[in-house]
Every structure is written in structure tokens, then in C-alpha cells.
Short mmCIF file of C-alpha atoms in Angstrom, two decimals:
data_model
loop_
_atom_site.label_atom_id
_atom_site.label_comp_id
_atom_site.label_asym_id
_atom_site.label_seq_id
_atom_site.Cartn_x
_atom_site.Cartn_y
_atom_site.Cartn_z
CA MET A 1 109.57 235.19 170.33
CA ARG A 2 105.97 234.24 169.59
CA PHE A 3 105.78 232.40 172.95
CA TRP A 4 106.67 235.57 174.87
CA MET A 5 104.08 237.62 172.97
CA ILE A 6 101.35 235.10 173.83
CA ALA A 7 102.49 234.90 177.46
CA ALA A 8 102.45 238.70 177.76
CA ALA A 9 98.97 238.86 176.25
CA LEU A 10 97.65 236.25 178.66
CA LEU A 11 99.19 237.94 181.67
CA SER A 12 97.73 241.31 180.75
CA THR A 13 94.14 240.06 180.41
CA GLY A 14 91.86 238.93 183.18
CA CYS A 15 94.41 238.67 185.99
CA ASP A 16 94.18 242.22 187.25
CA LYS A 17 90.45 242.71 186.91
CA GLU A 18 88.99 244.50 189.93
CA GLU A 19 85.46 243.81 191.04
CA GLU A 20 83.24 246.84 190.57
CA ASP A 21 80.99 248.03 193.39
CA SER A 22 77.38 247.24 192.74
CA ALA A 23 74.29 248.08 194.72
CA ALA A 24 72.86 244.76 193.59
CA SER A 25 75.81 242.82 194.96
CA PRO A 26 75.03 241.13 198.29
CA GLU A 27 78.70 241.07 199.26
CA ALA A 28 80.20 243.91 201.26
CA ASP A 29 83.17 245.64 199.69
CA ALA A 30 85.74 247.21 202.01
CA ASP A 31 86.36 250.31 199.89
CA THR A 32 82.75 251.56 199.86
CA ASP A 33 80.98 250.13 202.87
CA THR A 34 81.32 251.96 206.15
CA ASP A 35 79.67 249.44 208.39
CA ALA A 36 80.13 245.73 208.99
CA ASP A 37 76.57 245.08 210.06
CA ALA A 38 73.40 244.46 208.12
CA ASP A 39 71.43 247.62 208.91
CA ALA A 40 71.47 250.90 206.98
CA ASP A 41 73.45 253.05 209.41
CA THR A 42 76.98 254.28 208.72
CA ASP A 43 78.65 253.77 212.08
CA ALA A 44 81.62 251.47 212.49
CA ASP A 45 80.07 249.12 215.04
CA THR A 46 78.43 245.84 214.35
CA ASP A 47 74.88 245.25 215.42
CA THR A 48 74.47 242.42 217.86
CA ASP A 49 71.65 239.95 217.83
CA PRO A 50 69.89 240.16 221.21
CA ASN A 51 69.37 236.38 221.07
CA LEU A 52 73.12 235.65 220.90
CA LEU A 53 75.20 235.57 224.07
CA THR A 54 78.94 234.95 224.24
CA LEU A 55 79.60 232.68 227.21
CA PRO A 56 82.79 232.58 229.25
CA VAL A 57 84.74 229.33 228.93
CA THR A 58 86.97 228.55 231.91
CA ASP A 59 89.26 225.78 233.11
CA ALA A 60 90.10 224.70 229.56
CA ARG A 61 92.62 221.91 229.32
CA TYR A 62 93.44 218.92 227.17
CA GLU A 63 94.73 215.44 227.78
CA CYS A 64 96.70 213.36 225.36
CA GLU A 65 95.28 209.84 225.68
CA GLY A 66 97.36 207.56 223.48
CA TRP A 67 96.58 206.94 219.84
CA ASP A 68 93.42 205.13 218.84
CA THR A 69 92.05 205.73 215.36
CA GLY A 70 89.04 203.51 216.02
CA VAL A 71 87.47 205.76 218.68
CA SER A 72 84.82 208.25 217.54
CA SER A 73 84.51 211.61 219.26
CA SER A 74 81.90 212.23 221.93
CA LEU A 75 80.64 215.27 223.83
CA SER A 76 79.27 215.03 227.37
CA SER A 77 78.65 217.19 230.41
CA ASP A 78 77.90 217.00 234.11
CA GLY A 79 74.35 218.15 233.32
CA GLY A 80 74.68 221.69 234.67
CA THR A 81 74.34 223.37 238.06
CA SER A 82 72.03 225.98 239.57
CA SER A 83 74.88 228.50 239.43
CA GLY A 84 74.80 228.41 235.61
CA THR A 85 77.92 226.35 235.07
CA ALA A 86 78.49 223.06 233.28
CA ALA A 87 81.63 220.96 233.01
CA VAL A 88 82.06 219.64 229.47
CA ALA A 89 84.24 216.83 228.12
CA HIS A 90 84.85 216.36 224.41
CA LEU A 91 86.71 213.09 223.92
CA SER A 92 88.76 212.14 220.87
CA VAL A 93 88.36 215.59 219.31
CA GLU A 94 91.32 215.27 216.96
CA SER A 95 94.87 214.04 216.77
CA GLY A 96 97.66 216.15 218.18
CA CYS A 97 99.85 216.35 221.21
CA CYS A 98 100.30 219.79 222.79
CA PRO A 99 98.29 222.45 220.93
CA THR A 100 97.62 226.05 221.79
CA MET A 101 93.89 226.19 222.53
CA ASP A 102 91.26 228.85 222.06
CA ILE A 103 87.75 227.69 222.94
CA SER A 104 84.72 229.94 222.53
CA ALA A 105 80.98 229.53 223.12
CA VAL A 106 78.00 231.42 221.72
CA ALA A 107 74.51 230.74 223.04
CA ASP A 108 71.43 231.29 220.91
CA ILE A 109 68.89 232.15 223.59
CA ALA A 110 65.83 231.73 221.33
CA ALA A 111 66.93 228.33 220.01
CA GLY A 112 68.34 226.96 223.29
CA GLU A 113 71.63 226.10 221.58
CA VAL A 114 75.27 226.68 222.44
CA ALA A 115 77.75 226.51 219.57
CA MET A 116 81.31 225.69 220.60
CA THR A 117 84.30 226.64 218.48
CA TYR A 118 87.75 225.13 218.99
CA ASN A 119 90.89 226.64 217.57
CA LEU A 120 93.74 224.20 218.19
CA SER A 121 97.02 225.37 216.69
CA LYS A 122 100.80 225.40 216.98
CA ASP A 123 101.09 221.75 217.89
CA ASP A 124 104.89 221.61 217.79
CA CYS A 125 105.51 218.61 220.05
CA ASP A 126 107.10 215.48 218.65
CA CYS A 127 104.32 213.04 219.46
CA LEU A 128 100.87 212.04 218.28
CA CYS A 129 97.83 211.10 220.32
CA THR A 130 94.08 211.53 220.50
CA LEU A 131 93.16 214.80 222.24
CA ASP A 132 90.43 215.02 224.86
CA LEU A 133 89.23 218.55 225.75
CA TYR A 134 87.78 219.57 229.10
CA TYR A 135 86.30 222.97 229.95
CA THR A 136 83.60 224.72 231.96
CA LEU A 137 80.82 226.82 230.49
CA THR A 138 79.76 229.63 232.83
CA GLU A 139 76.95 232.19 232.97
CA LEU A 140 74.47 229.87 231.26
CA PRO A 141 70.92 231.17 231.76
CA SER A 142 68.32 228.79 233.20
CA GLY A 143 66.89 226.37 230.67
CA THR A 144 67.68 223.35 228.55
CA TRP A 145 70.66 223.78 226.22
CA GLN A 146 71.86 221.70 223.29
CA VAL A 147 75.64 222.16 223.22
CA SER A 148 77.32 221.24 219.94
CA ALA A 149 80.90 221.07 218.77
CA ARG A 150 82.36 219.52 215.64
CA GLY A 151 79.29 217.42 214.93
CA ASP A 152 78.79 216.12 218.48
CA THR A 153 75.96 217.25 220.79
CA THR A 154 75.08 217.01 224.48
CA GLU A 155 72.24 218.39 226.58
CA ILE A 156 72.72 220.64 229.60
CA VAL A 157 69.89 221.64 231.96
CA ILE A 158 70.38 224.70 234.14
CA PRO A 159 67.66 224.89 236.84
#
């Protein structure tokens, strides 16, 4: 009987504590904030940084190139073209076989950097290999770009 009294006391304390809203808290709280951005307005949109540009990624594909745990990943490109495109290869990205891919790119115009994000999921095939990713970045403005993904970097120059 004493065990149940102690268990009930423990369950009723601390577990259901809700965080109170605080003007001093730097974290946004969904029940009081009306805006997801950092400025003081109350609209529902998010402010965009004029230096950030979402780039289209086309022709995305992967190849399953056997299984080699001794190969480190590498990122390379064709160097870029005057039309603002660059073919990119990221070899030995991770192990898998036949994932669903979502690849996105965000360019920081001021910094001359492109950050790549890979979402590889639902790899339901019954095999295991090292995945190589291939894709094309488009609409890159003229300039020198450092493209990075998962710790690897390559340089692209768009004339």
C-alpha cells in the first residue's frame, strides 16, 4: 500500500508542469506568439533574409556503388557554367540502397556559400551499398560559391 502512495505522489509532482510564458524567455511559445519571425510585427508570415536565396535543385539521382566502408565522402562539381548551373556529385554520402530523396539548397549571397541539405528516407530495399548523389544546382548568381554538404565542400565559379 505504501508503494502505491509513493508512486502516486511522484506521478502527481513535476510531470505535468507547464512552462509559463515569460517576456524574458528567448524561446517562442506557440500559445502567445503570433509570428514566427524575429521582428515585432504580428502578422503570420516569416521575414526573409534578403541575403538568403533558395536555389532549385534538378536532375537529382543516386547510384548504389557496392559496399566499401573504407571510402570517405567527397563533394565535387563541374565548376559551373555561364547559365548559372553546376552539376554536383557527392560520393559515398551514406549507406543505403534505394532511398526517397529530398535535396535542397540555400545560398547565402553575402557569404558566397551554398548549404545543401539531404533528406534520404524510406530505404526499404533489401540491400546495402554506398550511395553516390548527383544533382544540378540552377539559378546560381555570378560569383564564386563554396558549396557544402555533410562536412564536405567544393568550389563553384559562375562567370
